[in-house]
Amino acid sequence: MINKCIKVLQVSPSISAGGIPTLLVNWYKNVDMNNIHFDFTTFEKERTEEFYTRELKSLNSNILNVKSIGQIGKIKFVLQFIKIFRQKKYDIVHAHLNEGSIYVLFAAMICGVKVRISHSHVFIKKLDNFQKVRRLVFLILLNMFSTNQLACSSEAAKYLFGSRAYKKKQVQVIENGIVTERFIFNDSKRKELRKQMNLETKFVLGNVGRMSYEKNHSFLIDVFREVQKQNDNAVLLLIGDGELRTNLEEKVNILGLTESVIFLGNRRDISELLEIMDVFVFPSLFEGLGISVIESQASGLVTIASDVIPHEVKVTDKVNFISLEKPPVFWAQEILKYSKGYIRRSTIKELTKSGFEIRNSSKKLEDFYYNCINK
């Protein structure tokens, strides 16, 4: 039995508008806050107001500003977490840094935190020999420092913790849930939104994701350029922000696509922007799952994705996988097949049945925490 509120520190690099922070916030809003309390870390500068800062403060969460390994090195990184765990008595430390979680979990172990969760959000299909050895070292260390292991997909579980651990059910998969009712497709709403953005007659492609290396936006722009060569009515909506945004804007300018590629930055109206799109393009180099693809399917949107992401993300027949070894012109040809339109329908039942509804996902997490504490 739980006779006190469980204090959990969610260790994430940021509370910006990325996939993991969004998932954590949605989880928190759907667990029993009388029994479970979340605090959050961010590696952003102190006094920086990130996307979820105000919302989390309204939920009475503490936001701990810590410095990243890149800023202060591994030893100081560990020491700052030791200081945190000595000052604040957490029942659970839930780390979302993939391999980097070893440093946080080591500090938690030294300080006597009883429940130390390592959560895998990554799956890389192809590794060279050095990467394989590095992964094995981290696997051993994660097993030493964590008491429990979670993953967002079976592939992410096997990648970070090993196939043997997954087969022995030492790793539990908890789906990256979404608020499905937000994404129910509405054709009249779509027409109204497209009119507002002057996109009524356009063939609209889109992508949602942090502008970082793994999301492969540069390749996406190359693909869009090939689409535009055959359909000059095409437009690309890029939703998100990140360290590569300036480089991507420069590339778009050099290619003469500034009138057709629209950078929208971080947005709270993702579901509405998905309504506007005709095709969602997701050419990531690697993903633990790809929650944006879950959202695009919820909107009934055809999605063209790279074949290196876990295929568990394909819940409906709306997802088509393409190899990144195929040139941009091949991707463009597949995308253009949908330029004349298609029937969009609600896919909420399929998503809920597959475990991707946020209430189902949150309940699994809540039960997992209770089991960890009771043990």
Short mmCIF file of N, CA and C in Angstrom, two decimals, residues 160-270:
data_model
loop_
_atom_site.label_atom_id
_atom_site.label_comp_id
_atom_site.label_asym_id
_atom_site.label_seq_id
_atom_site.Cartn_x
_atom_site.Cartn_y
_atom_site.Cartn_z
N LEU A 160 18.92 -0.56 -26.14
CA LEU A 160 19.63 -0.03 -24.99
C LEU A 160 19.93 -1.08 -23.93
N PHE A 161 19.05 -2.08 -23.80
CA PHE A 161 19.20 -3.04 -22.70
C PHE A 161 19.52 -4.47 -23.16
N GLY A 162 19.49 -4.70 -24.47
CA GLY A 162 19.83 -6.02 -24.99
C GLY A 162 18.61 -6.90 -25.24
N SER A 163 18.71 -7.73 -26.27
CA SER A 163 17.60 -8.62 -26.64
C SER A 163 17.28 -9.62 -25.54
N ARG A 164 18.32 -10.09 -24.83
CA ARG A 164 18.10 -11.09 -23.78
C ARG A 164 17.24 -10.51 -22.67
N ALA A 165 17.54 -9.29 -22.24
CA ALA A 165 16.76 -8.65 -21.18
C ALA A 165 15.31 -8.46 -21.62
N TYR A 166 15.13 -8.10 -22.88
CA TYR A 166 13.77 -7.89 -23.38
C TYR A 166 13.00 -9.21 -23.42
N LYS A 167 13.63 -10.26 -23.91
CA LYS A 167 12.97 -11.56 -23.97
C LYS A 167 12.62 -12.10 -22.58
N LYS A 168 13.46 -11.79 -21.61
CA LYS A 168 13.20 -12.24 -20.24
C LYS A 168 12.22 -11.32 -19.50
N LYS A 169 11.69 -10.33 -20.23
CA LYS A 169 10.73 -9.38 -19.68
C LYS A 169 11.29 -8.57 -18.51
N GLN A 170 12.60 -8.31 -18.59
CA GLN A 170 13.23 -7.44 -17.60
C GLN A 170 13.03 -5.97 -17.94
N VAL A 171 12.59 -5.73 -19.16
CA VAL A 171 12.30 -4.37 -19.62
C VAL A 171 10.81 -4.29 -19.95
N GLN A 172 10.16 -3.24 -19.45
CA GLN A 172 8.74 -3.05 -19.75
C GLN A 172 8.58 -1.95 -20.78
N VAL A 173 7.73 -2.18 -21.76
CA VAL A 173 7.42 -1.17 -22.78
C VAL A 173 6.17 -0.41 -22.35
N ILE A 174 6.29 0.91 -22.27
CA ILE A 174 5.13 1.78 -22.04
C ILE A 174 5.03 2.71 -23.25
N GLU A 175 3.91 2.61 -23.93
CA GLU A 175 3.74 3.36 -25.17
C GLU A 175 3.75 4.87 -24.92
N ASN A 176 4.25 5.60 -25.90
CA ASN A 176 4.24 7.07 -25.85
C ASN A 176 2.82 7.55 -26.18
N GLY A 177 2.01 7.72 -25.16
CA GLY A 177 0.61 8.06 -25.39
C GLY A 177 0.41 9.49 -25.88
N ILE A 178 -0.69 9.70 -26.60
CA ILE A 178 -1.09 11.03 -27.05
C ILE A 178 -2.54 11.27 -26.63
N VAL A 179 -2.94 12.52 -26.59
CA VAL A 179 -4.34 12.87 -26.27
C VAL A 179 -5.13 12.72 -27.57
N THR A 180 -5.63 11.52 -27.81
CA THR A 180 -6.18 11.17 -29.13
C THR A 180 -7.33 12.06 -29.58
N GLU A 181 -8.19 12.50 -28.64
CA GLU A 181 -9.37 13.27 -29.05
C GLU A 181 -8.99 14.61 -29.69
N ARG A 182 -7.79 15.09 -29.40
CA ARG A 182 -7.35 16.35 -30.02
C ARG A 182 -7.14 16.20 -31.53
N PHE A 183 -6.91 14.98 -31.98
CA PHE A 183 -6.48 14.76 -33.36
C PHE A 183 -7.57 14.19 -34.27
N ILE A 184 -8.81 14.15 -33.78
CA ILE A 184 -9.89 13.62 -34.60
C ILE A 184 -10.07 14.50 -35.84
N PHE A 185 -10.02 13.90 -37.01
CA PHE A 185 -10.07 14.66 -38.26
C PHE A 185 -11.45 15.26 -38.50
N ASN A 186 -11.45 16.53 -38.92
CA ASN A 186 -12.69 17.25 -39.21
C ASN A 186 -12.49 18.00 -40.53
N ASP A 187 -13.18 17.58 -41.57
CA ASP A 187 -12.95 18.14 -42.90
C ASP A 187 -13.34 19.62 -42.99
N SER A 188 -14.44 20.00 -42.35
CA SER A 188 -14.85 21.41 -42.41
C SER A 188 -13.84 22.29 -41.69
N LYS A 189 -13.30 21.78 -40.59
CA LYS A 189 -12.27 22.51 -39.87
C LYS A 189 -11.01 22.64 -40.72
N ARG A 190 -10.66 21.57 -41.42
CA ARG A 190 -9.49 21.58 -42.31
C ARG A 190 -9.63 22.69 -43.36
N LYS A 191 -10.80 22.76 -43.98
CA LYS A 191 -11.02 23.76 -45.03
C LYS A 191 -10.92 25.17 -44.48
N GLU A 192 -11.47 25.37 -43.29
CA GLU A 192 -11.42 26.69 -42.65
C GLU A 192 -9.99 27.10 -42.32
N LEU A 193 -9.20 26.15 -41.79
CA LEU A 193 -7.82 26.45 -41.42
C LEU A 193 -6.95 26.71 -42.65
N ARG A 194 -7.16 25.94 -43.70
CA ARG A 194 -6.38 26.14 -44.93
C ARG A 194 -6.69 27.51 -45.53
N LYS A 195 -7.95 27.93 -45.42
CA LYS A 195 -8.35 29.24 -45.93
C LYS A 195 -7.66 30.34 -45.14
N GLN A 196 -7.61 30.18 -43.81
CA GLN A 196 -6.96 31.17 -42.94
C GLN A 196 -5.49 31.35 -43.28
N MET A 197 -4.84 30.24 -43.70
CA MET A 197 -3.40 30.30 -44.00
C MET A 197 -3.12 30.47 -45.49
N ASN A 198 -4.16 30.76 -46.26
CA ASN A 198 -4.02 30.94 -47.72
C ASN A 198 -3.40 29.71 -48.38
N LEU A 199 -3.83 28.54 -47.94
CA LEU A 199 -3.31 27.28 -48.49
C LEU A 199 -4.41 26.44 -49.13
N GLU A 200 -5.51 27.08 -49.49
CA GLU A 200 -6.68 26.35 -50.00
C GLU A 200 -6.37 25.47 -51.20
N THR A 201 -5.56 25.96 -52.10
CA THR A 201 -5.29 25.22 -53.34
C THR A 201 -3.92 24.53 -53.33
N LYS A 202 -3.23 24.57 -52.21
CA LYS A 202 -1.87 24.06 -52.14
C LYS A 202 -1.83 22.56 -51.82
N PHE A 203 -0.74 21.92 -52.25
CA PHE A 203 -0.41 20.54 -51.86
C PHE A 203 0.55 20.68 -50.69
N VAL A 204 0.06 20.42 -49.49
CA VAL A 204 0.80 20.77 -48.28
C VAL A 204 1.49 19.54 -47.66
N LEU A 205 2.83 19.61 -47.60
CA LEU A 205 3.62 18.61 -46.89
C LEU A 205 3.96 19.18 -45.52
N GLY A 206 4.25 18.29 -44.57
CA GLY A 206 4.58 18.79 -43.25
C GLY A 206 5.45 17.86 -42.46
N ASN A 207 6.09 18.44 -41.43
CA ASN A 207 6.92 17.67 -40.52
C ASN A 207 6.88 18.35 -39.15
N VAL A 208 6.86 17.54 -38.09
CA VAL A 208 6.92 18.06 -36.73
C VAL A 208 8.12 17.42 -36.05
N GLY A 209 9.02 18.24 -35.54
CA GLY A 209 10.18 17.67 -34.86
C GLY A 209 11.24 18.71 -34.56
N ARG A 210 12.02 18.42 -33.54
CA ARG A 210 13.13 19.30 -33.18
C ARG A 210 14.14 19.37 -34.32
N MET A 211 14.63 20.55 -34.61
CA MET A 211 15.56 20.72 -35.71
C MET A 211 16.97 20.36 -35.26
N SER A 212 17.18 19.05 -35.19
CA SER A 212 18.47 18.50 -34.76
C SER A 212 18.86 17.39 -35.74
N TYR A 213 20.09 16.92 -35.62
CA TYR A 213 20.69 15.99 -36.57
C TYR A 213 19.81 14.79 -36.90
N GLU A 214 19.30 14.12 -35.85
CA GLU A 214 18.60 12.85 -36.08
C GLU A 214 17.29 13.00 -36.86
N LYS A 215 16.72 14.22 -36.88
CA LYS A 215 15.45 14.41 -37.57
C LYS A 215 15.61 14.55 -39.08
N ASN A 216 16.86 14.81 -39.54
CA ASN A 216 17.18 14.73 -40.97
C ASN A 216 16.42 15.75 -41.82
N HIS A 217 16.29 16.97 -41.32
CA HIS A 217 15.55 17.99 -42.05
C HIS A 217 16.21 18.38 -43.38
N SER A 218 17.53 18.32 -43.42
CA SER A 218 18.23 18.70 -44.65
C SER A 218 17.80 17.79 -45.81
N PHE A 219 17.71 16.50 -45.52
CA PHE A 219 17.24 15.54 -46.53
C PHE A 219 15.79 15.85 -46.89
N LEU A 220 14.98 16.20 -45.92
CA LEU A 220 13.57 16.53 -46.17
C LEU A 220 13.45 17.70 -47.13
N ILE A 221 14.30 18.70 -46.97
CA ILE A 221 14.27 19.85 -47.88
C ILE A 221 14.67 19.43 -49.29
N ASP A 222 15.64 18.51 -49.40
CA ASP A 222 16.01 17.98 -50.72
C ASP A 222 14.83 17.25 -51.37
N VAL A 223 14.11 16.49 -50.55
CA VAL A 223 12.93 15.78 -51.06
C VAL A 223 11.88 16.78 -51.54
N PHE A 224 11.65 17.81 -50.73
CA PHE A 224 10.64 18.81 -51.10
C PHE A 224 11.02 19.52 -52.40
N ARG A 225 12.30 19.77 -52.57
CA ARG A 225 12.75 20.42 -53.81
C ARG A 225 12.37 19.58 -55.03
N GLU A 226 12.50 18.26 -54.90
CA GLU A 226 12.12 17.37 -56.01
C GLU A 226 10.60 17.36 -56.21
N VAL A 227 9.86 17.45 -55.12
CA VAL A 227 8.40 17.53 -55.23
C VAL A 227 8.01 18.79 -55.98
N GLN A 228 8.65 19.90 -55.63
CA GLN A 228 8.33 21.19 -56.25
C GLN A 228 8.64 21.22 -57.75
N LYS A 229 9.64 20.48 -58.15
CA LYS A 229 9.98 20.43 -59.58
C LYS A 229 8.83 19.88 -60.40
N GLN A 230 8.05 18.99 -59.78
CA GLN A 230 6.93 18.37 -60.49
C GLN A 230 5.58 18.97 -60.12
N ASN A 231 5.55 19.68 -59.00
CA ASN A 231 4.30 20.31 -58.57
C ASN A 231 4.65 21.63 -57.88
N ASP A 232 4.63 22.71 -58.67
CA ASP A 232 5.04 24.00 -58.11
C ASP A 232 3.99 24.60 -57.17
N ASN A 233 2.92 23.86 -56.94
CA ASN A 233 1.88 24.27 -56.01
C ASN A 233 2.14 23.71 -54.60
N ALA A 234 3.25 22.99 -54.43
CA ALA A 234 3.55 22.34 -53.16
C ALA A 234 4.12 23.33 -52.15
N VAL A 235 3.78 23.09 -50.88
CA VAL A 235 4.26 23.90 -49.76
C VAL A 235 4.72 22.95 -48.66
N LEU A 236 5.78 23.34 -47.94
CA LEU A 236 6.29 22.53 -46.83
C LEU A 236 6.17 23.31 -45.53
N LEU A 237 5.46 22.74 -44.54
CA LEU A 237 5.35 23.33 -43.22
C LEU A 237 6.32 22.62 -42.28
N LEU A 238 7.22 23.37 -41.66
CA LEU A 238 8.17 22.81 -40.71
C LEU A 238 7.83 23.33 -39.31
N ILE A 239 7.41 22.42 -38.44
CA ILE A 239 7.00 22.78 -37.09
C ILE A 239 8.05 22.30 -36.11
N GLY A 240 8.57 23.22 -35.31
CA GLY A 240 9.62 22.87 -34.35
C GLY A 240 10.75 23.87 -34.43
N ASP A 241 11.69 23.71 -33.53
CA ASP A 241 12.83 24.61 -33.46
C ASP A 241 14.05 23.79 -33.04
N GLY A 242 15.21 24.40 -33.01
CA GLY A 242 16.39 23.67 -32.60
C GLY A 242 17.66 24.29 -33.13
N GLU A 243 18.77 23.64 -32.80
CA GLU A 243 20.08 24.21 -33.09
C GLU A 243 20.40 24.31 -34.58
N LEU A 244 19.70 23.55 -35.42
CA LEU A 244 19.99 23.57 -36.86
C LEU A 244 19.06 24.48 -37.65
N ARG A 245 18.18 25.19 -36.98
CA ARG A 245 17.20 25.99 -37.71
C ARG A 245 17.85 27.01 -38.64
N THR A 246 18.84 27.74 -38.15
CA THR A 246 19.50 28.77 -38.97
C THR A 246 20.11 28.15 -40.22
N ASN A 247 20.79 27.01 -40.08
CA ASN A 247 21.39 26.32 -41.23
C ASN A 247 20.32 25.91 -42.24
N LEU A 248 19.20 25.44 -41.74
CA LEU A 248 18.12 25.00 -42.63
C LEU A 248 17.50 26.18 -43.36
N GLU A 249 17.34 27.29 -42.66
CA GLU A 249 16.80 28.49 -43.30
C GLU A 249 17.74 28.98 -44.40
N GLU A 250 19.05 28.89 -44.15
CA GLU A 250 20.03 29.28 -45.16
C GLU A 250 19.95 28.38 -46.39
N LYS A 251 19.79 27.08 -46.14
CA LYS A 251 19.68 26.12 -47.25
C LYS A 251 18.44 26.40 -48.09
N VAL A 252 17.33 26.66 -47.44
CA VAL A 252 16.09 26.97 -48.14
C VAL A 252 16.26 28.22 -49.00
N ASN A 253 16.95 29.21 -48.48
CA ASN A 253 17.20 30.45 -49.21
C ASN A 253 18.08 30.20 -50.43
N ILE A 254 19.15 29.42 -50.25
CA ILE A 254 20.06 29.11 -51.36
C ILE A 254 19.34 28.37 -52.47
N LEU A 255 18.42 27.48 -52.10
CA LEU A 255 17.69 26.69 -53.10
C LEU A 255 16.51 27.46 -53.71
N GLY A 256 16.28 28.67 -53.25
CA GLY A 256 15.19 29.47 -53.79
C GLY A 256 13.81 28.98 -53.41
N LEU A 257 13.70 28.46 -52.19
CA LEU A 257 12.43 27.88 -51.74
C LEU A 257 11.77 28.69 -50.62
N THR A 258 12.22 29.91 -50.41
CA THR A 258 11.74 30.68 -49.26
C THR A 258 10.24 30.95 -49.31
N GLU A 259 9.66 31.01 -50.50
CA GLU A 259 8.21 31.26 -50.62
C GLU A 259 7.39 30.01 -50.37
N SER A 260 8.05 28.85 -50.39
CA SER A 260 7.32 27.59 -50.31
C SER A 260 7.58 26.79 -49.04
N VAL A 261 8.66 27.11 -48.32
CA VAL A 261 8.97 26.42 -47.06
C VAL A 261 8.69 27.38 -45.92
N ILE A 262 7.76 26.99 -45.05
CA ILE A 262 7.31 27.87 -43.97
C ILE A 262 7.79 27.32 -42.63
N PHE A 263 8.63 28.09 -41.96
CA PHE A 263 9.13 27.71 -40.63
C PHE A 263 8.15 28.27 -39.59
N LEU A 264 7.48 27.39 -38.88
CA LEU A 264 6.45 27.81 -37.93
C LEU A 264 6.93 27.81 -36.48
N GLY A 265 8.12 27.26 -36.21
CA GLY A 265 8.63 27.22 -34.84
C GLY A 265 7.83 26.28 -33.95
N ASN A 266 8.02 26.40 -32.65
CA ASN A 266 7.28 25.58 -31.70
C ASN A 266 5.84 26.07 -31.62
N ARG A 267 4.91 25.13 -31.66
CA ARG A 267 3.49 25.49 -31.66
C ARG A 267 2.70 24.62 -30.69
N ARG A 268 1.60 25.19 -30.19
CA ARG A 268 0.70 24.44 -29.32
C ARG A 268 -0.48 23.85 -30.11
N ASP A 269 -0.65 24.27 -31.35
CA ASP A 269 -1.79 23.83 -32.16
C ASP A 269 -1.37 22.75 -33.18
N ILE A 270 -0.60 21.78 -32.74
CA ILE A 270 -0.11 20.72 -33.63
C ILE A 270 -1.26 20.00 -34.32
#
